[in-house]
Coordinates of C-alpha atoms and ligand atoms in Angstrom, one line a residue:
X82 CA 5.6 20.4 -17.4
X83 CA 6.2 22.7 -20.5
X84 CA 2.9 24.8 -21.2
X85 CA 1.5 26.0 -24.1
X86 CA -0.4 29.3 -24.2
X87 CA -1.7 31.0 -28.0
X88 CA -4.1 33.4 -29.1
X89 CA -5.9 34.9 -32.3
X90 CA -8.1 37.9 -31.4
X91 CA -9.1 41.9 -30.0
X92 CA -7.6 41.8 -26.6
X93 CA -3.9 43.1 -25.9
X94 CA -1.9 40.1 -27.2
X95 CA 0.7 39.8 -24.9
X96 CA -0.9 40.4 -21.6
X97 CA -3.8 37.9 -22.5
X98 CA -0.4 35.2 -23.4
X99 CA 1.3 36.4 -20.4
X100 CA -1.1 35.6 -18.1
X101 CA -2.3 32.1 -19.7
X102 CA 1.8 31.1 -19.2
X103 CA 1.3 32.8 -15.4
X104 CA -1.8 29.8 -15.0
X105 CA 0.5 27.3 -16.2
X106 CA 3.1 28.2 -13.8
X107 CA 2.4 25.4 -11.6
X108 CA 3.2 23.0 -14.0
X109 CA 7.0 23.4 -13.5
X110 CA 9.0 24.8 -15.6
X111 CA 12.8 26.3 -16.2
X112 CA 12.9 29.0 -19.2
X113 CA 10.0 30.7 -20.5
X114 CA 8.9 32.7 -24.5
X115 CA 6.1 34.3 -26.3
X116 CA 6.1 35.3 -30.3
X117 CA 3.8 37.5 -31.9
X118 CA 3.5 38.5 -35.6
X119 CA 2.6 42.8 -35.6
X120 CA 3.4 45.3 -38.3
X121 CA 4.6 42.5 -41.0
X122 CA 7.1 41.2 -38.4
X123 CA 7.6 38.5 -36.1
X124 CA 8.3 39.4 -32.7
X125 CA 10.1 37.3 -30.3
X126 CA 11.3 37.4 -26.6
X127 CA 12.9 34.4 -24.4
X128 CA 14.6 34.6 -20.8
X129 CA 16.1 32.0 -18.6
X130 CA 14.2 31.9 -15.5
X131 CA 10.5 32.9 -14.0
X132 CA 7.5 34.6 -16.4
X133 CA 8.4 37.4 -14.1
X134 CA 11.7 37.5 -15.8
X135 CA 10.0 36.9 -19.2
X136 CA 7.7 40.0 -18.7
X137 CA 10.6 42.5 -17.6
X138 CA 12.4 41.9 -20.2
X139 CA 9.4 42.0 -22.4
X140 CA 9.2 45.5 -20.7
X141 CA 13.2 46.1 -21.4
X142 CA 12.2 45.2 -25.6
X143 CA 8.9 45.8 -26.0
X144 CA 8.8 49.1 -24.3
X145 CA 4.9 49.8 -25.5
X146 CA 3.5 45.8 -25.3
X147 CA 0.1 47.4 -23.5
X148 CA -0.8 48.7 -26.5
X149 CA -0.3 45.6 -28.8
X150 CA -3.8 44.1 -28.9
X151 CA -5.3 42.5 -31.9
X152 CA -1.5 40.3 -32.9
X153 CA -1.8 36.9 -33.2
X154 CA 0.9 35.3 -30.4
X155 CA 2.3 31.8 -29.1
X156 CA 4.0 31.3 -25.8
X157 CA 6.1 28.4 -23.8
X158 CA 7.3 27.5 -20.5
X159 CA 10.2 24.9 -20.6
X160 CA 10.9 22.4 -18.9
X161 CA 14.3 21.5 -20.0
X162 CA 14.8 18.2 -22.1
X163 CA 17.1 18.2 -24.5
X164 CA 19.6 21.1 -23.9
X165 CA 19.6 23.1 -20.6
X166 CA 17.4 25.6 -19.7
X167 CA 19.1 28.7 -21.5
X168 CA 17.8 31.3 -23.5
X169 CA 18.8 29.7 -27.1
X170 CA 16.5 26.5 -25.6
X171 CA 14.2 28.4 -24.5
X172 CA 10.5 28.8 -26.8
X173 CA 9.5 30.0 -29.2
X174 CA 11.8 28.7 -32.1
X175 CA 11.6 30.0 -35.5
X176 CA 13.4 29.3 -39.2
X177 CA 16.0 31.0 -40.1
X178 CA 14.6 33.8 -42.0
X179 CA 12.1 34.3 -38.9
X180 CA 8.9 33.9 -41.3
X181 CA 7.8 30.6 -38.6
X182 CA 7.1 31.0 -34.9
X183 CA 6.8 27.5 -33.0
X184 CA 5.9 26.1 -29.8
X185 CA 6.2 23.0 -28.7
X186 CA 5.5 20.2 -26.1
X187 CA 6.6 16.6 -26.0
X188 CA 9.7 14.9 -27.7
X189 CA 10.8 14.3 -31.4
X190 CA 12.4 11.3 -30.8
X191 CA 14.1 11.5 -34.9
X192 CA 15.1 14.9 -34.7
X193 CA 19.1 13.5 -34.6
X194 CA 18.6 12.1 -38.4
X195 CA 16.4 15.2 -39.6
X196 CA 18.7 17.8 -37.8
X197 CA 21.1 16.7 -39.5
X198 CA 19.7 16.7 -43.2
X199 CA 18.4 20.1 -42.2
X200 CA 21.9 21.1 -41.4
X201 CA 23.2 19.7 -45.0
X202 CA 20.6 21.5 -46.6
X203 CA 21.4 25.2 -45.0
X204 CA 19.5 25.5 -41.8
X205 CA 21.0 26.9 -39.0
X206 CA 19.8 25.9 -35.6
X207 CA 20.3 27.8 -33.0
X208 CA 19.3 25.6 -30.1
X209 CA 20.4 22.1 -28.6
X210 CA 16.2 20.9 -28.7
X211 CA 14.4 18.5 -30.6
X212 CA 12.0 20.9 -31.5
X213 CA 13.6 23.4 -33.4
X214 CA 13.7 20.9 -36.5
X215 CA 10.2 21.2 -37.0
X216 CA 9.8 24.9 -37.6
X217 CA 12.7 25.0 -39.9
X218 CA 10.7 21.4 -41.8
X219 CA 7.5 24.1 -41.6
X220 CA 9.4 26.5 -43.1
X221 CA 11.4 24.2 -46.2
X222 CA 7.6 22.4 -46.8
X223 CA 5.7 25.8 -46.9
X224 CA 4.4 27.0 -50.8
X225 CA 1.5 29.0 -49.7
X226 CA -0.2 27.0 -47.3
X227 CA 0.8 26.5 -43.8
X228 CA -1.9 24.2 -42.5
X229 CA -0.3 22.0 -45.3
X230 CA 3.0 22.3 -44.1
X231 CA 2.9 22.0 -40.7
X232 CA 1.1 18.6 -41.8
X233 CA 3.8 17.5 -43.9
X234 CA 6.3 18.4 -41.1
X235 CA 4.7 16.5 -38.5
X236 CA 4.0 13.1 -41.0
X237 CA 8.2 13.1 -40.5
X238 CA 8.6 13.3 -37.1
X239 CA 8.2 10.4 -34.8
X240 CA 7.6 10.6 -30.6
X241 CA 5.0 13.0 -28.9
X242 CA 4.1 16.7 -29.5
X243 CA 1.6 19.3 -28.9
X244 CA 2.9 22.4 -31.2
X245 CA 1.2 25.9 -31.8
X246 CA 2.9 27.8 -34.8
X247 CA 1.9 31.0 -36.2
X248 CA 3.7 32.8 -39.7
X249 CA 4.4 36.0 -41.4
X250 CA 2.7 35.0 -43.9
X251 CA -0.4 34.3 -42.8
X252 CA -0.5 36.6 -40.0
X253 CA -4.5 36.1 -38.7
X254 CA -4.2 32.0 -38.5
X255 CA -2.7 30.2 -35.8
X256 CA -1.7 26.6 -36.1
X257 CA -1.9 23.7 -33.3
X258 CA -1.9 20.5 -33.8
X259 CA -1.0 16.9 -31.1
X260 CA -0.1 14.0 -30.7
X261 CA 0.5 12.3 -27.0
X262 CA 0.5 15.7 -25.7
X263 CA -2.3 17.7 -25.2
X264 CA -4.2 21.3 -26.6
X265 CA -6.9 22.6 -25.9
X266 CA -8.6 25.2 -28.0
X267 CA -10.9 27.6 -26.2
X268 CA -13.9 29.0 -28.0
X269 CA -14.5 32.6 -27.5
X270 CA -16.2 35.3 -29.4
X271 CA -14.4 37.3 -32.1
X272 CA -11.1 35.7 -30.3
X273 CA -9.5 32.0 -29.7
X274 CA -6.9 30.9 -27.2
X275 CA -5.4 27.8 -26.9
X276 CA -3.4 25.9 -24.5
X277 CA -1.6 22.4 -23.5
X278 CA -4.1 22.8 -20.1
X279 CA -7.5 24.1 -19.1
X280 CA -6.5 26.0 -16.5
X281 CA -5.1 28.8 -18.9
X282 CA -7.8 29.2 -20.8
X283 CA -11.0 29.1 -17.8
X284 CA -10.9 32.8 -17.0
X285 CA -11.6 33.5 -21.4
X286 CA -13.9 30.6 -22.0
X287 CA -15.2 27.7 -20.2
X288 CA -16.4 26.0 -23.7
X289 CA -13.4 23.7 -24.9
X290 CA -12.7 21.5 -27.6
X291 CA -10.2 18.6 -26.6
X292 CA -8.4 18.0 -29.7
X293 CA -7.4 14.3 -30.6
X294 CA -4.8 12.7 -31.7
X295 CA -3.3 13.4 -35.6
X296 CA -5.9 17.0 -35.6
X297 CA -4.5 19.6 -36.7
X298 CA -6.8 22.9 -36.4
X299 CA -6.5 26.4 -38.1
X300 CA -7.8 28.9 -35.4
X301 CA -8.5 32.6 -37.0
X302 CA -10.6 35.3 -34.0
X303 CA -14.3 33.8 -35.6
X304 CA -13.1 30.5 -36.8
X305 CA -11.6 26.9 -35.9
X306 CA -11.0 24.5 -38.5
X307 CA -10.2 21.2 -37.8
X308 CA -8.4 18.5 -40.0
X309 CA -6.8 14.8 -39.7
X310 CA -2.6 15.2 -40.5
X311 CA -4.7 14.1 -44.0
X312 CA -6.5 16.7 -44.2
X313 CA -10.0 15.0 -44.1
X314 CA -12.2 17.7 -42.1
X315 CA -12.8 16.3 -38.3
X316 CA -15.5 17.2 -36.0
X317 CA -14.9 18.1 -32.0
X318 CA -17.5 18.4 -30.0
X319 CA -17.5 21.5 -27.4
X320 CA -17.4 20.8 -24.1
X321 CA -18.2 22.8 -20.9
X322 CA -15.7 22.9 -18.1
X323 CA -17.3 22.5 -14.7
X324 CA -15.1 25.0 -12.2
X325 CA -14.0 28.5 -12.9
X326 CA -11.0 30.5 -12.9
X327 CA -11.9 31.3 -8.6
X328 CA -10.8 27.4 -8.4
X329 CA -7.9 27.9 -10.3
X330 CA -7.0 30.7 -7.9
X331 CA -5.1 30.8 -3.7
X332 CA -7.9 32.6 -2.4
X333 CA -6.0 33.8 0.6
X334 CA -4.3 30.9 1.4
X335 CA -0.5 31.1 0.8
X336 CA 0.5 27.9 -1.4
X337 CA -1.8 26.5 -4.2
X338 CA -1.0 23.1 -1.7
X339 CA -2.5 24.5 1.3
X340 CA -5.8 25.4 0.4
X341 CA -5.9 21.9 -1.5
X342 CA -5.5 20.5 1.4
X343 CA -8.6 22.4 2.9
X344 CA -10.6 21.7 -0.1
X345 CA -10.9 17.8 1.1
X346 CA -13.8 18.3 2.5
X347 CA -15.7 19.5 -0.4
X348 CA -13.6 17.3 -2.9
X349 CA -14.2 14.3 -1.4
X350 CA -18.0 15.4 -0.9
X351 CA -17.5 16.3 -4.8
X352 CA -16.3 13.0 -5.3
X353 CA -19.1 10.9 -3.7
X354 CA -21.8 13.1 -4.7
X355 CA -24.9 11.2 -6.4
X356 CA -22.6 8.0 -6.1
X357 CA -23.9 6.4 -3.0
X358 CA -27.1 3.9 -4.0
X359 CA -28.3 3.7 -0.9
X360 CA -31.2 1.6 -1.9
X361 CA -28.9 -1.2 -3.2
X362 CA -26.6 -0.4 -0.4
X363 CA -24.0 0.1 -3.6
X364 CA -22.6 2.7 -5.6
X365 CA -23.5 4.4 -9.2
X366 CA -20.8 4.7 -11.2
X367 CA -22.0 5.2 -14.2
X368 CA -19.0 5.8 -16.3
X369 CA -17.3 2.4 -15.7
X370 CA -20.1 1.5 -17.9
X371 CA -20.7 -1.8 -17.2
X372 CA -24.0 -4.1 -16.3
X373 CA -23.6 -5.9 -13.4
X374 CA -22.9 -9.4 -15.4
X375 CA -20.0 -7.8 -16.6
X376 CA -19.1 -6.9 -13.4
X377 CA -19.5 -10.1 -12.0
X378 CA -17.4 -11.5 -14.2
X379 CA -14.0 -9.9 -13.5
X380 CA -11.5 -12.2 -11.6
X381 CA -8.4 -9.8 -11.8
X382 CA -7.9 -6.0 -11.7
X383 CA -4.5 -4.6 -12.3
X384 CA -4.3 -0.9 -11.5
X385 CA -1.7 0.6 -13.4
X386 CA -0.6 4.7 -12.5
X387 CA 2.5 6.6 -10.9
X388 CA 3.6 8.3 -8.0
X389 CA 1.0 9.7 -5.5
X390 CA -1.7 7.7 -7.6
X391 CA 0.2 4.9 -8.1
X392 CA 0.3 5.2 -3.4
X393 CA -3.5 6.0 -4.3
X394 CA -3.7 2.0 -6.0
X395 CA -2.2 0.1 -3.7
X396 CA -4.7 1.5 -0.8
X397 CA -7.5 0.1 -3.9
X398 CA -5.4 -3.4 -4.0
X399 CA -7.0 -3.5 -0.6
X400 CA -10.2 -2.5 -0.8
X401 CA -10.7 -5.2 -4.0
X402 CA -8.8 -7.7 -2.4
X403 CA -11.0 -7.4 1.2
X404 CA -14.4 -6.2 0.0
X405 CA -14.6 -7.8 -3.3
X406 CA -12.3 -10.7 -3.1
X407 CA -10.9 -9.7 -6.6
X408 CA -7.3 -10.7 -6.9
X409 CA -5.8 -7.3 -7.3
X410 CA -2.1 -6.3 -8.5
X411 CA -0.6 -2.5 -8.7
X412 CA 1.8 -1.9 -11.7
X413 CA 4.2 0.8 -11.9
X414 CA 2.7 2.6 -14.7
X415 CA 6.1 2.8 -16.5
X416 CA 6.7 -1.3 -15.8
X417 CA 3.7 -2.0 -17.4
X418 CA 4.4 -1.9 -20.9
X419 CA 7.5 -3.1 -20.8
X420 CA 7.0 -7.0 -18.8
X421 CA 4.2 -8.3 -20.8
X422 CA 1.5 -7.8 -18.9
X423 CA -0.7 -10.8 -18.8
X424 CA -4.7 -9.7 -19.3
X425 CA -7.2 -12.3 -19.3
X426 CA -10.6 -11.9 -21.1
X427 CA -12.0 -10.4 -17.7
X428 CA -9.3 -9.0 -16.5
X429 CA -10.0 -5.2 -15.6
X430 CA -7.5 -2.2 -16.1
X431 CA -8.1 0.5 -13.9
X432 CA -5.6 3.3 -14.6
X433 CA -5.2 5.9 -12.0
X434 CA -4.3 9.8 -13.2
X435 CA -5.1 12.8 -11.7
X436 CA -3.9 14.9 -14.7
X437 CA -5.1 11.9 -17.5
X438 CA -1.5 13.2 -19.5
X439 CA 0.9 11.0 -17.3
X440 CA 3.1 9.0 -20.3
X441 CA 3.8 6.2 -19.1
X442 CA 0.1 6.2 -17.5
X443 CA -1.1 6.9 -21.1
X444 CA 1.3 3.7 -22.4
X445 CA 0.0 1.3 -19.8
X446 CA -3.6 2.4 -21.1
X447 CA -2.5 2.1 -24.7
X448 CA -1.0 -1.3 -24.1
X449 CA -4.0 -2.5 -22.3
X450 CA -6.3 -1.2 -25.2
X451 CA -3.8 -3.1 -27.6
X452 CA -4.5 -6.3 -26.0
X453 CA -8.1 -6.2 -26.2
X454 CA -8.6 -5.4 -21.8
X455 CA -11.4 -3.8 -20.3
X456 CA -9.9 -0.1 -19.3
X457 CA -11.7 1.8 -16.5
X458 CA -9.9 4.7 -15.5
X459 CA -9.7 7.2 -12.6
X460 CA -9.1 10.7 -13.4
X461 CA -9.2 14.2 -12.3
X462 CA -8.8 16.5 -15.9
X463 CA -12.2 15.9 -17.6
X464 CA -11.5 15.6 -21.3
X465 CA -8.3 14.4 -20.1
X466 CA -6.2 11.9 -22.5
X467 CA -6.2 8.8 -20.4
X468 CA -9.8 9.5 -19.4
X469 CA -10.9 9.7 -23.8
X470 CA -8.6 6.7 -24.4
X471 CA -10.5 4.7 -21.6
X472 CA -13.4 5.2 -23.0
X473 CA -14.9 4.4 -19.7
X474 CA -13.8 5.6 -15.9
X475 CA -14.9 7.4 -13.2
X476 CA -14.1 11.6 -12.5
X477 CA -13.0 12.8 -9.4
X478 CA -14.4 15.9 -9.5
X479 CA -11.8 17.5 -7.1
X480 CA -11.7 20.1 -9.0
X481 CA -8.2 21.8 -10.8
X482 CA -5.3 20.3 -8.7
X483 CA -2.5 23.3 -9.4
X484 CA 0.3 22.7 -6.3
X485 CA 2.4 20.2 -7.8
X486 CA 2.2 17.9 -4.2
X487 CA -0.8 15.8 -5.3
X488 CA -3.2 16.0 -2.1
X489 CA -6.7 16.5 -2.7
X490 CA -6.7 14.2 -5.8
X491 CA -5.4 11.2 -3.6
X492 CA -8.3 11.6 -0.9
X493 CA -10.3 11.3 -3.6
X494 CA -8.9 9.0 -5.8
X495 CA -8.7 6.3 -2.5
X496 CA -12.4 7.3 -2.1
X497 CA -13.8 6.5 -6.0
X498 CA -11.6 3.2 -5.5
X499 CA -13.4 2.3 -2.3
X500 CA -16.7 3.2 -4.3
X501 CA -16.0 0.9 -6.9
X502 CA -15.0 -2.2 -4.0
X503 CA -18.4 -1.1 -2.3
X504 CA -19.9 -2.2 -6.1
X505 CA -17.9 -4.6 -7.3
X506 CA -18.4 -6.2 -3.5
X507 CA -21.6 -5.9 -3.3
X508 CA -22.2 -7.9 -6.9
X509 CA -20.3 -10.7 -5.2
X510 CA -20.3 -11.8 -1.8
X511 CA -21.1 -8.7 0.3
X512 CA -23.7 -8.6 2.7
X513 CA -25.9 -5.3 2.6
X514 CA -24.7 -4.8 6.5
X515 CA -21.1 -5.0 5.5
X516 CA -21.7 -2.5 2.4
X517 CA -24.6 -0.2 4.1
X518 CA -21.3 0.6 6.7
X519 CA -18.9 1.2 4.3
X520 CA -21.8 3.6 3.4
X521 CA -22.1 5.4 6.0
X522 CA -18.4 5.6 6.7
X523 CA -18.4 7.2 3.0
X524 CA -20.4 9.5 4.0
X525 CA -18.9 10.8 7.1
X526 CA -15.9 11.5 5.3
X527 CA -16.0 15.3 5.1
X528 CA -16.5 15.5 8.4
X529 CA -13.6 13.5 9.8
X530 CA -11.1 15.4 7.3
X531 CA -12.8 18.5 8.6
X532 CA -11.8 17.2 12.0
X533 CA -8.2 16.2 11.2
X534 CA -7.9 20.3 9.8
X535 CA -9.3 21.5 12.6
X536 CA -6.0 20.2 14.3
X537 CA -3.6 22.2 11.5
X538 CA -2.3 24.2 14.6
X539 CA -1.3 21.7 16.5
X540 CA 0.1 19.4 13.1
X541 CA 2.7 22.8 12.3
X542 CA 4.1 22.8 16.2
X543 CA 4.9 19.2 15.8
X544 CA 6.8 19.9 12.1
X545 CA 8.2 23.4 12.8
X546 CA 10.2 20.8 15.8
X547 CA 11.1 18.6 13.2
X548 CA 11.5 20.8 10.6
X549 CA 15.3 20.5 10.9
X550 CA 15.6 16.7 10.5
X551 CA 17.8 15.9 7.6
X552 CA 16.8 12.0 7.2
X553 CA 13.5 10.1 8.2
X554 CA 11.4 7.0 7.6
X555 CA 7.4 6.8 7.4
X556 CA 6.4 3.1 8.6
X557 CA 2.9 1.6 8.3
X558 CA 1.2 -1.7 8.2
X559 CA -2.1 -2.9 6.6
X560 CA -4.5 -0.4 5.0
X561 CA -1.8 2.3 6.1
X562 CA 1.2 0.8 4.9
X563 CA 0.8 3.2 1.4
X564 CA -0.1 6.1 3.4
X565 CA 2.9 5.6 4.6
X566 CA 4.4 5.6 1.3
X567 CA 2.5 9.3 0.7
X568 CA 3.1 10.5 3.7
X569 CA 7.3 10.3 2.7
X570 CA 6.5 10.9 -1.1
X571 CA 5.1 14.1 0.5
X572 CA 7.7 15.3 2.8
X573 CA 10.8 14.8 0.2
X574 CA 9.1 16.1 -2.8
X575 CA 8.4 19.5 -1.0
X576 CA 11.2 19.9 1.8
X577 CA 13.8 18.0 0.4
X578 CA 14.3 15.8 3.6
X579 CA 15.5 12.5 2.9
X580 CA 12.1 10.4 3.5
X581 CA 11.5 7.0 3.4
X582 CA 8.2 5.2 3.5
X583 CA 8.4 1.2 4.6
X584 CA 6.0 -1.3 6.1
X585 CA 7.0 -1.2 9.8
X586 CA 7.7 -5.3 9.6
X587 CA 10.9 -4.2 6.6
X588 CA 12.1 -2.2 9.1
X589 CA 14.2 -4.8 10.4
X590 CA 15.3 -6.4 7.1
X591 CA 17.7 -3.5 6.9
X592 CA 16.8 -0.3 7.0
X593 CA 16.8 -0.3 11.5
X594 CA 20.4 -0.2 11.1
X595 CA 20.7 4.0 9.9
X596 CA 18.1 4.4 12.9
X597 CA 19.6 6.9 15.9
X598 CA 18.7 9.4 17.6
X599 CA 19.3 11.9 14.4
X600 CA 16.7 10.1 12.1
X601 CA 13.1 10.7 13.6
X602 CA 10.0 7.8 12.7
X603 CA 6.4 9.4 11.7
X604 CA 4.8 5.7 13.1
X605 CA 1.4 5.3 11.8
X606 CA -0.6 4.0 14.7
X607 CA -4.4 4.6 14.5
X608 CA -6.2 2.1 16.1
X609 CA -7.2 -0.7 13.6
X610 CA -6.2 -3.8 12.9
X611 CA -2.3 -4.1 13.6
X612 CA -1.6 -1.4 16.1
X613 CA -0.3 -3.4 18.6
X614 CA 2.4 -4.8 16.2
X615 CA 3.1 -1.2 15.0
X616 CA 3.8 -0.5 18.7
X617 CA 6.3 -3.3 18.9
X618 CA 7.7 -1.6 16.2
X619 CA 7.8 1.8 17.8
X620 CA 9.6 0.2 20.6
X621 CA 12.0 -0.9 18.0
X622 CA 12.6 2.5 16.6
X623 CA 12.8 3.6 20.4
X624 CA 15.7 1.7 21.5
X625 CA 17.4 3.1 18.6
X626 CA 16.7 6.8 20.5
X627 CA 15.2 7.5 17.3
X628 CA 12.6 10.3 18.2
X629 CA 8.7 9.0 17.1
X630 CA 5.9 11.1 15.8
X631 CA 3.1 8.4 15.7
X632 CA -0.5 9.5 14.5
X633 CA -3.1 8.0 16.8
X634 CA -6.4 7.6 17.1
X635 CA -8.2 10.3 19.4
X636 CA -8.7 8.6 23.1
X637 CA -6.0 5.8 22.6
X638 CA -4.5 5.3 25.6
X639 CA -2.4 2.3 24.2
X640 CA -0.1 4.8 22.5
X641 CA 0.6 6.7 26.0
X642 CA 4.4 6.4 26.4
X643 CA 5.3 5.2 23.3
X644 CA 5.6 8.7 20.9
X645 CA 7.0 12.0 21.3
X646 CA 4.9 13.5 19.7
X647 CA 1.6 12.0 18.6
X648 CA -1.1 13.8 15.4
X649 CA -4.4 12.8 16.7
X650 CA -7.1 11.1 14.1
X651 CA -10.6 10.9 14.6
X652 CA -12.1 7.7 15.2
X653 CA -12.5 5.9 11.9
X654 CA -12.9 1.8 10.7
X655 CA -9.6 0.9 8.7
X656 CA -11.3 1.2 5.6
X657 CA -10.9 5.7 5.8
X658 CA -8.6 5.3 7.7
X659 CA -6.6 5.8 4.6
X660 CA -8.5 8.7 3.6
X661 CA -8.4 10.4 7.1
X662 CA -4.9 10.3 7.8
X663 CA -2.8 10.8 4.7
X664 CA -4.6 14.7 5.7
X665 CA -2.3 14.6 8.9
X666 CA 1.0 13.5 6.7
X667 CA 0.5 16.8 4.5
X668 CA -0.2 19.1 7.3
X669 CA 3.0 18.1 8.0
X670 CA 4.7 17.8 4.6
X671 CA 3.7 20.8 4.1
X672 CA 4.3 23.3 7.6
X673 CA 7.9 21.3 7.3
X674 CA 8.1 22.4 3.9
X675 CA 7.0 25.9 4.9
X676 CA 9.6 26.4 8.5
X677 CA 12.0 25.3 5.8
X678 CA 11.5 27.7 3.4
X679 CA 11.1 26.1 0.5
X680 CA 9.2 26.6 -2.6
X681 CA 6.4 24.5 -2.1
X682 CA 4.0 24.8 -5.1
X683 CA 6.5 24.2 -7.4
X684 CA 9.3 22.2 -5.8
X685 CA 12.9 21.6 -7.4
X686 CA 12.8 19.7 -10.5
X687 CA 9.2 18.5 -10.5
X688 CA 6.4 18.8 -13.1
X689 CA 3.2 18.9 -11.9
X690 CA 2.1 16.5 -15.0
X691 CA 4.8 13.8 -16.6
X692 CA 4.6 13.9 -19.8
X693 CA 7.4 12.1 -20.8
X694 CA 8.9 8.8 -20.6
Ligands
F6R991 C1 3.4 13.7 -5.8 C2 2.8 13.2 -7.6 C3 2.9 12.9 -8.2 C4 1.8 12.2 -9.1 C5 2.3 11.6 -10.4 C6 1.1 10.9 -10.8 O1 2.7 14.7 -5.1 O2 2.1 14.8 -7.9 O3 3.6 11.6 -7.7 O4 0.9 11.5 -8.4 O5 3.2 12.0 -10.4 O6 0.6 12.0 -11.9 P1 -0.4 11.9 -12.5 O7 -1.5 11.3 -11.3 O8 -1.2 12.8 -12.9 O9 -0.6 10.5 -13.5

């Protein structure tokens, strides 16, 4: 989704800002722009399309841009919400006298009445965006203090914002503020860089300040003054980012998605590192910050998440009920706050979010917190809003996930859920023997994933054979049912093939009407409980002439003669099968999309983190 970068310091401002925008490209956007204060002028260039198009336009309009050092500047990638992706709607926006420039992420819900009033007062709007009202408000409130003008403007708006503002009036100063849309300040030496995502910052510094809601910061090259919206100074700690810029680069892979698929043995190893409590045959999850008694009191779990994270949560549902005997419900985070959820004193809410910024999941956290619930989040992005507002939880430590299609986050989320279920189970009726089996398998996970990755060429051959399909179904049962949903989601989002995930038994209740020779079935038929029934389901599909691609356990001969093509999965129990099997489906989706020539890392219409409802 939209990205913000701002810089104040001695480096080449335009180069630094463009570099930051390129590092945010993965988030999805459709136009970009930049503004700098230079020689008593506020200069702005915007362009529809990619950052590369913006760079070309800058080269044309500012021939000396390589010499633009030491200017204060802001830049933005926009993902259209209010108004089409056009030059005029791109950020930065400026006031009528070109004294202030602003970039904004989020949504100003009351922009219509504000715009009407400002127009009546003589402001001329150049865009259809909600954001533009903010810059006119700042200009209206300005009476010599840019901080106060921004605070006064922000007090007038309802909705969410991450903003960065520069001005001719105070050329060495940048103002940033947030409410519900992240802003991070990278703390440098004689320079400071701000962004909506640490990915734009790590190349410059690993020391960052995560702003809180309603914080406003006045940033110069050697000072960062943070106050709340009422002008009261607040102190925010400086955190260290535990990954370097290499982690956010492709390192020889054609796409981030492929790199992240292949990173999964390490990512999962990082998620389990230090968390296997062998002495007690349990898991160490200190971030949950709950004592054994509090854990034992939990009698219901509600998981709230979106998309791939919700599919991980659906696997967690099986774990918590099977291993810990705790009744569990998985909610689409978007529904959570609208359906008056039942939250009792012993209900544990688990929001799951790779980015930690998904608007609907965050809203679920807030609803649950307001209702007094215990919230323990599973997030990847350290310092993200969901992680901080939940107050407790478990980080994935999977490293940055740049590919829009989530891969390593899913496998790590499911791994962490399994560890949570082990811990909760061991605090209840789970025997040491049963716990030991889980521990052993979790320890094996990186190697099991490695074995699937070794079959990548075989998966590619199968994928290329089916790359022309228009429609397909993924079917699974039990522990592999959420994996079927996830496999279908992966395929549709990057290849644009119409793919649906179904419980295998549900096919007969409607979708079977669509089966014919042009509609392949991807059937998850590993040798775990439910396999026999799955083979029956495969026969039903074959009888309707659908080609069948099956996942099957290496050495299992029961699948012989049933499937047209097989993706082989190493022998493993039902508990880890979802994590291992999904890797083959990620590869399958990747190679289908690659064969079709799709833009894999930035699929059309998609954004990496969905910060609007
Ligand atoms: C699919 C995908 C999305 C996200 C969803 C939630 O590949 O990435 O479905 O899983 O938008 O995002 P997070 O986990 O950041 O809350």
